[in-house]
XYZ file of C-alpha atoms in Angstrom:
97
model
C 13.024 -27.785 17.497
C 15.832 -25.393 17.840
C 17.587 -22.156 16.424
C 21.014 -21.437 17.043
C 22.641 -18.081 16.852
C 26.372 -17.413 16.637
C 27.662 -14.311 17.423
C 31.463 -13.989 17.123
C 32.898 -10.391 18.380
C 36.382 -9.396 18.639
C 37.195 -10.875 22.033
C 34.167 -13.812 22.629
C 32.008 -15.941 21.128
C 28.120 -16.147 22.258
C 26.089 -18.557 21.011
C 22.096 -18.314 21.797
C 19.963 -21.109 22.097
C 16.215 -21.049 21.626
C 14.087 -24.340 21.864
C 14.892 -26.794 23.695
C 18.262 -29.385 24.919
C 17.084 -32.923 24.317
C 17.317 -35.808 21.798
C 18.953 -34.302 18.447
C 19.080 -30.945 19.459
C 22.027 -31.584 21.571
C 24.464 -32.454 18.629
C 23.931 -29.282 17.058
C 24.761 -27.248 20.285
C 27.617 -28.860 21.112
C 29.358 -28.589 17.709
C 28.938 -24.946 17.817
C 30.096 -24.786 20.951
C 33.213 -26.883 20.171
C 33.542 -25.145 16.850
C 33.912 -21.346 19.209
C 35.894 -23.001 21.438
C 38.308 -24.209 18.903
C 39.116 -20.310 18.065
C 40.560 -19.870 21.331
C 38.106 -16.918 22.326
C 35.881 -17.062 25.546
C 32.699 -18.486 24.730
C 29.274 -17.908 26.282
C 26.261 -20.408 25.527
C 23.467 -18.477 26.359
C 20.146 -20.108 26.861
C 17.588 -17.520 26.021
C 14.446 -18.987 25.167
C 14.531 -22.715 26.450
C 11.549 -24.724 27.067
C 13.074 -28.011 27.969
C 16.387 -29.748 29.242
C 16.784 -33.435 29.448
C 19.221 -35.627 31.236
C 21.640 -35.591 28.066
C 21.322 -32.037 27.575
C 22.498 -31.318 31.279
C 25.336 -33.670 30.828
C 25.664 -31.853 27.570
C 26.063 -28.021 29.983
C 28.304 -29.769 32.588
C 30.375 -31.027 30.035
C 31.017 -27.389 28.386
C 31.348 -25.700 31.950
C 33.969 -27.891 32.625
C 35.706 -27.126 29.434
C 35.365 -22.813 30.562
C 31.811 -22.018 28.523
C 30.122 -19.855 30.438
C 26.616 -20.438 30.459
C 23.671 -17.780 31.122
C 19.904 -18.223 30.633
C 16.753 -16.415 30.574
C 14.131 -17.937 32.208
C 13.521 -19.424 35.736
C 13.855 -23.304 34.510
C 16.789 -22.597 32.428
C 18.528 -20.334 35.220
C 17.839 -23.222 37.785
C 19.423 -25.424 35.552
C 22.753 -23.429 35.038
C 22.648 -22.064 38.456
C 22.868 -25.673 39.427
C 25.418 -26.815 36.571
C 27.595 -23.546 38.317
C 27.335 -24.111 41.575
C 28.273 -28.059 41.429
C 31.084 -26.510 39.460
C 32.446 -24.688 42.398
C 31.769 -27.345 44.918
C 34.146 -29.619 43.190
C 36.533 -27.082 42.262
C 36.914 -26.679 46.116
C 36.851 -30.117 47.080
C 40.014 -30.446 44.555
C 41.625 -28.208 46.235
């Protein structure tokens, strides 16, 4: 089960996620997330209340990093997760360099 809020200010988009990131509550996360992007704000998927993340919803986050969501989360699993998502993030940007 999830829930999905969208909150679209002036300058940025933040979407919140509650539940969890696997099986068919990926598709619905992502579409928002491509939906805010498509306004040309920043966006910011923030993972407040998450109780699980599978393989497809990590590949799901990496995916949206790359494309300049910035993620946040509550929570010590869900903050490992990003925190990873992040730092891999950096370690490639600098390889690429």
């Amino acid at each position: 089960m999830i829930r999905i809020m969208t909150a679209d200010g002036p300058g940025s988009t933040t979407i919140t996620v509650d539940g969890t990131l696997s099986g068919e509550d990926i598709e619905p996360v992502q579409t928002c997330c491509t939906q805010a992007l498509s306004k040309g704000k920043p966006v910011r998927l923030h993972l407040r209340h998450v109780s699980a993340i599978d393989e497809s919803g990590r590949t799901m986050l990496r995916h949206l990093a790359a494309e300049g969501v910035d993620l946040t989360a509550n929570g010590i699993y869900s903050s490992y997760i990003v925190n990873e998502i992040q730092s891999a993030g950096l370690s490639k940007r600098r390889c690429s360099r």
